[in-house]
CSV table of C-alpha atoms in Angstrom, one decimal:
chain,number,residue,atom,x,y,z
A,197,UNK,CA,0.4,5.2,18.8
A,198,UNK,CA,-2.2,4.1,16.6
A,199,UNK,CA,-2.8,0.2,15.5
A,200,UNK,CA,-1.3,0.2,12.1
A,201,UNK,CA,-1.1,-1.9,9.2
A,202,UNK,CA,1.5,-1.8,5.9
A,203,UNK,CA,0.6,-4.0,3.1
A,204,UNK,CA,2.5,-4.2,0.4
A,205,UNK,CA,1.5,-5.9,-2.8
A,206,UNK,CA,2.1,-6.3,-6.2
A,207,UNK,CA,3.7,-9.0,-8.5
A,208,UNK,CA,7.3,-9.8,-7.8
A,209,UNK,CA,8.0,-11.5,-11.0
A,210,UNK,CA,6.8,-8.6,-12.5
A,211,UNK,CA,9.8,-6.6,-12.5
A,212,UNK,CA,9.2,-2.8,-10.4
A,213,UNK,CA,5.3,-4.2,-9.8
A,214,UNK,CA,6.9,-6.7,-6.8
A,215,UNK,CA,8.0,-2.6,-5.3
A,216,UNK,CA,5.4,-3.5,-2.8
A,217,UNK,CA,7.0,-6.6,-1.3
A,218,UNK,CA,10.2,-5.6,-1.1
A,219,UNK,CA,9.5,-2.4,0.4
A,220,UNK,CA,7.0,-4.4,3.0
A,221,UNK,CA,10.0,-6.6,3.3
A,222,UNK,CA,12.9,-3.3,4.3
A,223,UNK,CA,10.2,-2.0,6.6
A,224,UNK,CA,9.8,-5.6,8.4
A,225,UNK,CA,13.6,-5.4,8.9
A,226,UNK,CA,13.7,-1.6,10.5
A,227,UNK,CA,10.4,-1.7,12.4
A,228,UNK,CA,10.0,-3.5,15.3
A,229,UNK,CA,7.0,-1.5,16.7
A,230,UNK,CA,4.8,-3.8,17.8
A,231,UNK,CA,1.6,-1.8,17.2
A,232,UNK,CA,2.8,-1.8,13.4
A,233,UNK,CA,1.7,-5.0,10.9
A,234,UNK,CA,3.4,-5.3,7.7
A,235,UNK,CA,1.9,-7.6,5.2
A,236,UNK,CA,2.1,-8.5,1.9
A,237,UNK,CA,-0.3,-9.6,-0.7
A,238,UNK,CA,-0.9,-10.4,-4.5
A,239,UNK,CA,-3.6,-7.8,-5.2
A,240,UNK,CA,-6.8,-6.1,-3.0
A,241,UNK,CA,-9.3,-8.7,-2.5
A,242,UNK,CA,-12.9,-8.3,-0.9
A,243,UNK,CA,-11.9,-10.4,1.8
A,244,UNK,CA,-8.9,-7.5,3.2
A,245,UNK,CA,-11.9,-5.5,4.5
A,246,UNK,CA,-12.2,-7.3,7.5
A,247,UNK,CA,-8.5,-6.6,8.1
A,248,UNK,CA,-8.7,-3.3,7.6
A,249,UNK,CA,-11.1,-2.8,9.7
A,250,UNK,CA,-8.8,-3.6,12.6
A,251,UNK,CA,-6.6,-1.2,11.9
A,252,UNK,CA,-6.9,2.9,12.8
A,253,UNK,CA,-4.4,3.4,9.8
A,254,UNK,CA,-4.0,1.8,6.6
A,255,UNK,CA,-1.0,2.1,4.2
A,256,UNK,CA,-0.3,0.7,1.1
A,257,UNK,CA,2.7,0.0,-1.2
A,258,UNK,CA,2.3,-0.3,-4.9
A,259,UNK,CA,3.4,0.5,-8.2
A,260,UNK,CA,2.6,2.8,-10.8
A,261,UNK,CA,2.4,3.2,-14.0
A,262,UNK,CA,1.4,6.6,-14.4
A,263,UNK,CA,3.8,9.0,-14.7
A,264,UNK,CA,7.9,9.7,-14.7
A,265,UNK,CA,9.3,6.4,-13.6
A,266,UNK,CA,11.0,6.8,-10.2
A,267,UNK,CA,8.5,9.5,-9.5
A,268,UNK,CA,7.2,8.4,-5.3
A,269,UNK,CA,3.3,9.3,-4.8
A,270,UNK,CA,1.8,9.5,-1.6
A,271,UNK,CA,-2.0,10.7,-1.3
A,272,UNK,CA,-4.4,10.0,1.2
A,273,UNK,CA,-8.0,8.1,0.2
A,274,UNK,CA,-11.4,7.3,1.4
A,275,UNK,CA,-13.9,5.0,0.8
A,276,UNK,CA,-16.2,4.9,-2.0
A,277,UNK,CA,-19.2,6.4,-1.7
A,278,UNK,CA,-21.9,5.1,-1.7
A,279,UNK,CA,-20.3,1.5,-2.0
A,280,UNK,CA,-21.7,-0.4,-5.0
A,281,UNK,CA,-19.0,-1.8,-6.9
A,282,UNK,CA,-19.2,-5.2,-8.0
A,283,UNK,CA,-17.0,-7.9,-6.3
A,284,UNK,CA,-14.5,-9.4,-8.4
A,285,UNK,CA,-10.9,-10.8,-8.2
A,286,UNK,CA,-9.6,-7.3,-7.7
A,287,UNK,CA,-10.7,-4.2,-5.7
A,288,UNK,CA,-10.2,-0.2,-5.6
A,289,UNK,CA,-8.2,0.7,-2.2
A,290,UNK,CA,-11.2,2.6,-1.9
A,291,UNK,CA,-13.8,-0.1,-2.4
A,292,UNK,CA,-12.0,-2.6,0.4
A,293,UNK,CA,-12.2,0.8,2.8
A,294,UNK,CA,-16.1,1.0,2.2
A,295,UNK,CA,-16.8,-2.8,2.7
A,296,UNK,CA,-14.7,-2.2,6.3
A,297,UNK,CA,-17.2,0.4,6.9
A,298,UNK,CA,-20.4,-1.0,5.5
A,299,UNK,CA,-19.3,-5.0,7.0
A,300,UNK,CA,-17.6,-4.0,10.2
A,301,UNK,CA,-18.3,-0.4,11.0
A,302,UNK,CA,-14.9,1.0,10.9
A,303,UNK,CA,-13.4,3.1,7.9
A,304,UNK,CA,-9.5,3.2,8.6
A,305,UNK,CA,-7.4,6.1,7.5
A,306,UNK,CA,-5.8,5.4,4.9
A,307,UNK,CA,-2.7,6.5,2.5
A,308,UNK,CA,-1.7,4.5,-0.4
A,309,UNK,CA,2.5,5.3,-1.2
A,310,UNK,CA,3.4,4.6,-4.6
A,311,UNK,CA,6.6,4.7,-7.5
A,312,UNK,CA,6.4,4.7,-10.9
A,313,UNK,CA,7.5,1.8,-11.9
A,314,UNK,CA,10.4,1.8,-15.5
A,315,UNK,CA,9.9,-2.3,-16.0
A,316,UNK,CA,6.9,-4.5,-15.9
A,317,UNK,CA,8.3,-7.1,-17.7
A,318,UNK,CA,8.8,-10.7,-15.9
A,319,UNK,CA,11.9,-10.8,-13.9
A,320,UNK,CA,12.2,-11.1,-10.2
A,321,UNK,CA,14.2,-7.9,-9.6
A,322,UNK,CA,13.7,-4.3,-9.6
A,323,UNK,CA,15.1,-2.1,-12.1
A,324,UNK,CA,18.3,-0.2,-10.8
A,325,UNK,CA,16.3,3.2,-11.1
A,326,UNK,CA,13.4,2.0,-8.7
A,327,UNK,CA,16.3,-0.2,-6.7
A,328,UNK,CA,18.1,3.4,-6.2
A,329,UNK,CA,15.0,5.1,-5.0
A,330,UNK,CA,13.6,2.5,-2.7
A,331,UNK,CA,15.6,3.7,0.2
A,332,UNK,CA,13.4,6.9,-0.2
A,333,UNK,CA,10.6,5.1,-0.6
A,334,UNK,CA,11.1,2.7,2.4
A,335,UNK,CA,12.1,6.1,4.7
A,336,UNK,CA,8.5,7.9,3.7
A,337,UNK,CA,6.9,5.0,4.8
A,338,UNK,CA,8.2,5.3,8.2
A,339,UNK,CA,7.7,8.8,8.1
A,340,UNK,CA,3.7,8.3,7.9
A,341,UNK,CA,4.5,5.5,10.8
A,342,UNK,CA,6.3,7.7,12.8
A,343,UNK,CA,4.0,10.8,12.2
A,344,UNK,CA,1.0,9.0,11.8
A,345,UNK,CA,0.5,11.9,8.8
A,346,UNK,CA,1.8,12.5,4.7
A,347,UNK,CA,4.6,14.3,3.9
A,348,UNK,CA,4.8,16.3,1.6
A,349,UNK,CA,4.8,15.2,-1.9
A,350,UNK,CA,7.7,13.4,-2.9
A,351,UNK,CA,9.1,13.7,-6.4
């Protein structure tokens, strides 16, 4: 199996935008692969590119706010090319994949999974329809673990 790493991030006191932490959280509780690291952050930073780099698959957990709420997304991604985004507080999945490759020669495969999210508001819980559906969410996850490939769309 390939070296993995989940990271799920988001806000949690921003209602269905802490999705990430709490699914992170489920998956730390089922999984007890050891070739498997779940983490959990605040936002994409410059400084996860070295992390990634360790890693032969990346997968991320996040919200949306695109689309029918409850609605799970799961695509693949690559880096940017040709990297020249400017580095700020917050980064493209894609842009952390290309300073991997550029910094530390090694571009991860990656796969960001994603729900639409109903409340963005600040409260520290979910709302019950993205509570109902993380389950679903939480069991594609392990899927791409398992696998080590997407499902099909989810919707």
């Amino acid at each position: 199996m390939s070296n993995i790493l989940v990271l799920g991030y988001g806000n949690p006191l921003r209602g269905d935008d802490g999705i990430g932490w709490i699914a992170a959280s489920q998956l730390k509780e089922r999984n007890q692969d050891a070739n498997v690291a779940i983490q959990t952050c605040h936002q994409l930073t410059p400084e996860w590119a070295e992390e990634f780099s360790q890693y032969d698959l990346v997968i991320l957990i996040d919200a949306d706010a695109q689309g029918e709420p409850g609605e799970i997304k799961t695509r693949s991604f690559e880096a940017a090319s040709p990297y020249h985004e400017p580095i700020n507080h917050f980064s493209k999945p894609e842009t952390i994949l290309a300073m991997a490759r550029e910094l530390y020669g090694k571009e991860p495969r990656a796969y960001i999974v994603s729900i639409v999210g109903e409340t963005f508001g600040f409260q520290e819980s979910l709302s019950p329809k993205i509570t109902a559906l993380l389950p679903e969410l939480v069991d594609s996850i392990e899927l791409i673990i398992r696998n080590e490939a997407v499902p099909d769309p989810i919707t």
